[in-house]
Each structure stands twice: as structure tokens, then as C-alpha cells.
Amino acid sequence: MNHTIGKTIGKTMAVYTATGIGIAAFLAMAFSAVAGLAMGGETGAMLVKQFGVVLLCGIGYGAPAVVWTNDRLATWAKALIALVPGTLMYTAAAWWMGWIPRQYGASAVVWSIVAMLACTAVISAICGFVFRGNVRKMNAQLKRRQARRDGR
């Protein structure tokens, strides 16, 4: 198999797998929320609350990501605009849900937030590499098309 084709298939498989996991996670949370509404009580309320947090965080990280389509902004500005709203929303949601262990003191809170920011940075870097690869691929296609037009 051609090395380039193998890399392309591997990258495509990784993107489709990540997308599939995201869809599955969303559906699982949606069905859990429906079950939570049906069962009621404290557990049911927690399931519904978690689904709300999933939606909130998805919107917080997803909607601002449209900034990556803007060619006029510097990359650092795009990253800031794309990440800050979602990170702030996630931090507030994690505090509200009790995912940040306040009961163990300030140190646990700080380390939880640092770990969350580190995970966000790693995920953002991975997304950045994917976006950069897509941009390079599109630019190469545009150059080939331009070369074909110039050659005619």
C-alpha cells in the first residue's frame, strides 16, 4: 500500500471514529435524559442535568469554532475565541455538577481546573493539526486546479 494512502486512510478513520464516538455519546446522554425524566427522583434529575451540561458544553465549544473559517484573524486569536467560551462554560458546569471536588479544599479545586485546562489544550492541539492538514490539502487542490487552468 502506498504510504500516503495509508496515512490518509488512517487519518480519515480517526476522524470518523471520533465523530462516531461523539454521536454515540450524545445519543447515550439523550436517552439517559429521557430515562431520567421517566424515573424521576434524585437520580433522574441528575441524568437530566448531565444532558443539559453536555448540550451547554457542546454549544460552548462548537459554536465559537466557526471562527476557524475566518482567514483574516491570527491563529492565536482564533484559538482564543474558539476555546475560551467553551472552557468557561465547562468550568461553570463542572462546578455546578460537583465534578470539581470542592469538599477536598482549594488544592483539589485548583488541580481539577489545571487538569481540565491541560485536557482542553491537548484536544485543541489535536484539532489544530487536523484543521491544518485539511487546509494544506485544500491549498494543494487549489494549486492543482490553478495549474490546470494556466496550462490550457
PDB file of C-alpha atoms in Angstrom:
ATOM      1  CA  MET A   1       0.000   0.000   0.000  1.00  0.00           C
ATOM      2  CA  ASN A   2       1.227   3.485  -0.816  1.00  0.00           C
ATOM      3  CA  HIS A   3       2.485   5.241   2.356  1.00  0.00           C
ATOM      4  CA  THR A   4       0.482   8.401   1.576  1.00  0.00           C
ATOM      5  CA  ILE A   5      -2.726   6.435   1.038  1.00  0.00           C
ATOM      6  CA  GLY A   6      -2.187   4.611   4.348  1.00  0.00           C
ATOM      7  CA  LYS A   7      -1.795   7.924   6.196  1.00  0.00           C
ATOM      8  CA  THR A   8      -4.919   9.306   4.543  1.00  0.00           C
ATOM      9  CA  ILE A   9      -6.986   6.236   5.394  1.00  0.00           C
ATOM     10  CA  GLY A  10      -5.678   6.243   8.959  1.00  0.00           C
ATOM     11  CA  LYS A  11      -6.448   9.919   9.415  1.00  0.00           C
ATOM     12  CA  THR A  12      -9.891   9.549   7.870  1.00  0.00           C
ATOM     13  CA  MET A  13     -10.621   6.558  10.095  1.00  0.00           C
ATOM     14  CA  ALA A  14      -9.555   8.515  13.182  1.00  0.00           C
ATOM     15  CA  VAL A  15     -11.814  11.452  12.266  1.00  0.00           C
ATOM     16  CA  TYR A  16     -14.802   9.197  11.529  1.00  0.00           C
ATOM     17  CA  THR A  17     -14.200   7.229  14.722  1.00  0.00           C
ATOM     18  CA  ALA A  18     -14.056  10.407  16.820  1.00  0.00           C
ATOM     19  CA  THR A  19     -17.224  11.670  15.141  1.00  0.00           C
ATOM     20  CA  GLY A  20     -18.952   8.349  15.777  1.00  0.00           C
ATOM     21  CA  ILE A  21     -17.940   8.425  19.440  1.00  0.00           C
ATOM     22  CA  GLY A  22     -19.306  11.961  19.723  1.00  0.00           C
ATOM     23  CA  ILE A  23     -22.621  10.973  18.156  1.00  0.00           C
ATOM     24  CA  ALA A  24     -22.847   7.867  20.354  1.00  0.00           C
ATOM     25  CA  ALA A  25     -22.070   9.895  23.488  1.00  0.00           C
ATOM     26  CA  PHE A  26     -24.735  12.435  22.576  1.00  0.00           C
ATOM     27  CA  LEU A  27     -27.328   9.741  21.928  1.00  0.00           C
ATOM     28  CA  ALA A  28     -26.445   7.942  25.163  1.00  0.00           C
ATOM     29  CA  MET A  29     -26.860  11.157  27.121  1.00  0.00           C
ATOM     30  CA  ALA A  30     -30.149  11.961  25.328  1.00  0.00           C
ATOM     31  CA  PHE A  31     -31.558   8.523  26.140  1.00  0.00           C
ATOM     32  CA  SER A  32     -30.305   8.866  29.720  1.00  0.00           C
ATOM     33  CA  ALA A  33     -32.142  12.195  29.999  1.00  0.00           C
ATOM     34  CA  VAL A  34     -35.354  10.607  28.718  1.00  0.00           C
ATOM     35  CA  ALA A  35     -34.903   7.762  31.216  1.00  0.00           C
ATOM     36  CA  GLY A  36     -34.197  10.339  33.929  1.00  0.00           C
ATOM     37  CA  LEU A  37     -37.421  12.155  33.165  1.00  0.00           C
ATOM     38  CA  ALA A  38     -39.302   8.854  33.301  1.00  0.00           C
ATOM     39  CA  MET A  39     -37.741   7.637  36.545  1.00  0.00           C
ATOM     40  CA  GLY A  40     -37.794  10.939  38.421  1.00  0.00           C
ATOM     41  CA  GLY A  41     -36.185  11.322  41.790  1.00  0.00           C
ATOM     42  CA  GLU A  42     -32.638  12.400  42.531  1.00  0.00           C
ATOM     43  CA  THR A  43     -31.014  10.017  40.037  1.00  0.00           C
ATOM     44  CA  GLY A  44     -33.398  11.029  37.267  1.00  0.00           C
ATOM     45  CA  ALA A  45     -32.771  14.704  37.962  1.00  0.00           C
ATOM     46  CA  MET A  46     -29.005  14.098  37.804  1.00  0.00           C
ATOM     47  CA  LEU A  47     -29.318  12.393  34.407  1.00  0.00           C
ATOM     48  CA  VAL A  48     -31.352  15.282  33.001  1.00  0.00           C
ATOM     49  CA  LYS A  49     -28.892  17.787  34.482  1.00  0.00           C
ATOM     50  CA  GLN A  50     -25.953  15.975  32.894  1.00  0.00           C
ATOM     51  CA  PHE A  51     -27.630  16.060  29.486  1.00  0.00           C
ATOM     52  CA  GLY A  52     -28.121  19.804  29.881  1.00  0.00           C
ATOM     53  CA  VAL A  53     -24.435  20.171  30.683  1.00  0.00           C
ATOM     54  CA  VAL A  54     -23.485  18.101  27.610  1.00  0.00           C
ATOM     55  CA  LEU A  55     -25.575  20.404  25.416  1.00  0.00           C
ATOM     56  CA  LEU A  56     -24.180  23.524  27.074  1.00  0.00           C
ATOM     57  CA  CYS A  57     -20.578  22.385  26.661  1.00  0.00           C
ATOM     58  CA  GLY A  58     -21.183  21.242  23.088  1.00  0.00           C
ATOM     59  CA  ILE A  59     -22.547  24.658  22.193  1.00  0.00           C
ATOM     60  CA  GLY A  60     -19.793  26.403  24.166  1.00  0.00           C
ATOM     61  CA  TYR A  61     -17.032  24.630  22.282  1.00  0.00           C
ATOM     62  CA  GLY A  62     -18.827  24.018  18.971  1.00  0.00           C
ATOM     63  CA  ALA A  63     -20.412  27.341  18.045  1.00  0.00           C
ATOM     64  CA  PRO A  64     -17.318  29.549  18.545  1.00  0.00           C
ATOM     65  CA  ALA A  65     -15.253  27.111  16.435  1.00  0.00           C
ATOM     66  CA  VAL A  66     -16.759  28.774  13.358  1.00  0.00           C
ATOM     67  CA  VAL A  67     -14.015  31.367  13.878  1.00  0.00           C
ATOM     68  CA  TRP A  68     -11.594  28.908  12.212  1.00  0.00           C
ATOM     69  CA  THR A  69     -13.249  29.725   8.888  1.00  0.00           C
ATOM     70  CA  ASN A  70     -12.114  33.359   9.167  1.00  0.00           C
ATOM     71  CA  ASP A  71      -8.922  33.894   7.153  1.00  0.00           C
ATOM     72  CA  ARG A  72      -8.337  37.422   8.467  1.00  0.00           C
ATOM     73  CA  LEU A  73      -7.703  36.596  12.124  1.00  0.00           C
ATOM     74  CA  ALA A  74      -4.378  35.488  13.544  1.00  0.00           C
ATOM     75  CA  THR A  75      -4.226  31.858  14.657  1.00  0.00           C
ATOM     76  CA  TRP A  76      -3.742  32.821  18.313  1.00  0.00           C
ATOM     77  CA  ALA A  77      -6.902  34.990  18.169  1.00  0.00           C
ATOM     78  CA  LYS A  78      -8.875  32.171  16.553  1.00  0.00           C
ATOM     79  CA  ALA A  79      -7.716  29.748  19.242  1.00  0.00           C
ATOM     80  CA  LEU A  80      -8.660  32.179  21.997  1.00  0.00           C
ATOM     81  CA  ILE A  81     -12.105  32.858  20.538  1.00  0.00           C
ATOM     82  CA  ALA A  82     -12.730  29.163  19.892  1.00  0.00           C
ATOM     83  CA  LEU A  83     -11.626  27.906  23.311  1.00  0.00           C
ATOM     84  CA  VAL A  84     -12.409  30.494  25.971  1.00  0.00           C
ATOM     85  CA  PRO A  85     -16.241  30.391  25.846  1.00  0.00           C
ATOM     86  CA  GLY A  86     -16.354  26.585  25.963  1.00  0.00           C
ATOM     87  CA  THR A  87     -13.772  26.376  28.710  1.00  0.00           C
ATOM     88  CA  LEU A  88     -15.601  28.939  30.835  1.00  0.00           C
ATOM     89  CA  MET A  89     -18.926  27.188  30.240  1.00  0.00           C
ATOM     90  CA  TYR A  90     -17.412  23.796  31.057  1.00  0.00           C
ATOM     91  CA  THR A  91     -15.777  25.113  34.229  1.00  0.00           C
ATOM     92  CA  ALA A  92     -19.071  26.646  35.420  1.00  0.00           C
ATOM     93  CA  ALA A  93     -20.957  23.447  34.530  1.00  0.00           C
ATOM     94  CA  ALA A  94     -18.370  21.249  36.281  1.00  0.00           C
ATOM     95  CA  TRP A  95     -18.655  23.445  39.382  1.00  0.00           C
ATOM     96  CA  TRP A  96     -22.466  23.252  39.271  1.00  0.00           C
ATOM     97  CA  MET A  97     -22.488  19.475  38.730  1.00  0.00           C
ATOM     98  CA  GLY A  98     -19.996  18.868  41.521  1.00  0.00           C
ATOM     99  CA  TRP A  99     -17.343  17.444  39.195  1.00  0.00           C
ATOM    100  CA  ILE A 100     -14.836  19.832  40.739  1.00  0.00           C
ATOM    101  CA  PRO A 101     -14.215  18.374  44.204  1.00  0.00           C
ATOM    102  CA  ARG A 102     -14.767  21.442  46.402  1.00  0.00           C
ATOM    103  CA  GLN A 103     -15.138  19.304  49.507  1.00  0.00           C
ATOM    104  CA  TYR A 104     -11.398  18.487  49.401  1.00  0.00           C
ATOM    105  CA  GLY A 105     -10.232  22.093  49.602  1.00  0.00           C
ATOM    106  CA  ALA A 106      -8.675  24.727  47.390  1.00  0.00           C
ATOM    107  CA  SER A 107      -5.824  22.495  46.230  1.00  0.00           C
ATOM    108  CA  ALA A 108      -8.213  19.908  44.784  1.00  0.00           C
ATOM    109  CA  VAL A 109     -10.176  22.663  43.036  1.00  0.00           C
ATOM    110  CA  VAL A 110      -7.037  24.180  41.520  1.00  0.00           C
ATOM    111  CA  TRP A 111      -5.663  20.814  40.371  1.00  0.00           C
ATOM    112  CA  SER A 112      -9.021  19.836  38.865  1.00  0.00           C
ATOM    113  CA  ILE A 113      -9.132  23.068  36.874  1.00  0.00           C
ATOM    114  CA  VAL A 114      -5.476  22.681  35.807  1.00  0.00           C
ATOM    115  CA  ALA A 115      -6.198  19.108  34.628  1.00  0.00           C
ATOM    116  CA  MET A 116      -9.269  20.336  32.731  1.00  0.00           C
ATOM    117  CA  LEU A 117      -7.229  23.089  31.043  1.00  0.00           C
ATOM    118  CA  ALA A 118      -4.477  20.614  30.146  1.00  0.00           C
ATOM    119  CA  CYS A 119      -7.004  18.235  28.566  1.00  0.00           C
ATOM    120  CA  THR A 120      -8.527  21.154  26.649  1.00  0.00           C
ATOM    121  CA  ALA A 121      -5.078  22.138  25.389  1.00  0.00           C
ATOM    122  CA  VAL A 122      -4.291  18.595  24.211  1.00  0.00           C
ATOM    123  CA  ILE A 123      -7.648  18.212  22.450  1.00  0.00           C
ATOM    124  CA  SER A 124      -7.243  21.657  20.879  1.00  0.00           C
ATOM    125  CA  ALA A 125      -3.769  20.784  19.613  1.00  0.00           C
ATOM    126  CA  ILE A 126      -5.099  17.606  18.008  1.00  0.00           C
ATOM    127  CA  CYS A 127      -7.926  19.564  16.368  1.00  0.00           C
ATOM    128  CA  GLY A 128      -5.415  22.174  15.218  1.00  0.00           C
ATOM    129  CA  PHE A 129      -3.314  19.521  13.485  1.00  0.00           C
ATOM    130  CA  VAL A 130      -6.412  18.120  11.789  1.00  0.00           C
ATOM    131  CA  PHE A 131      -7.543  21.584  10.661  1.00  0.00           C
ATOM    132  CA  ARG A 132      -4.043  22.450   9.448  1.00  0.00           C
ATOM    133  CA  GLY A 133      -3.877  19.214   7.443  1.00  0.00           C
ATOM    134  CA  ASN A 134      -7.249  19.952   5.868  1.00  0.00           C
ATOM    135  CA  VAL A 135      -6.123  23.461   4.928  1.00  0.00           C
ATOM    136  CA  ARG A 136      -2.932  22.115   3.353  1.00  0.00           C
ATOM    137  CA  LYS A 137      -4.949  19.572   1.377  1.00  0.00           C
ATOM    138  CA  MET A 138      -7.369  22.254   0.145  1.00  0.00           C
ATOM    139  CA  ASN A 139      -4.493  24.579  -0.802  1.00  0.00           C
ATOM    140  CA  ALA A 140      -2.816  21.775  -2.765  1.00  0.00           C
ATOM    141  CA  GLN A 141      -6.067  21.101  -4.627  1.00  0.00           C
ATOM    142  CA  LEU A 142      -6.445  24.802  -5.435  1.00  0.00           C
ATOM    143  CA  LYS A 143      -2.872  24.941  -6.759  1.00  0.00           C
ATOM    144  CA  ARG A 144      -3.500  21.900  -8.958  1.00  0.00           C
ATOM    145  CA  ARG A 145      -6.679  23.450 -10.346  1.00  0.00           C
ATOM    146  CA  GLN A 146      -4.902  26.737 -10.982  1.00  0.00           C
ATOM    147  CA  ALA A 147      -2.051  24.939 -12.726  1.00  0.00           C
ATOM    148  CA  ARG A 148      -4.549  23.105 -14.959  1.00  0.00           C
ATOM    149  CA  ARG A 149      -6.250  26.402 -15.850  1.00  0.00           C
ATOM    150  CA  ASP A 150      -2.933  28.083 -16.591  1.00  0.00           C
ATOM    151  CA  GLY A 151      -1.854  25.131 -18.743  1.00  0.00           C
ATOM    152  CA  ARG A 152      -4.932  25.351 -21.008  1.00  0.00           C
TER     153      ARG A 152
END
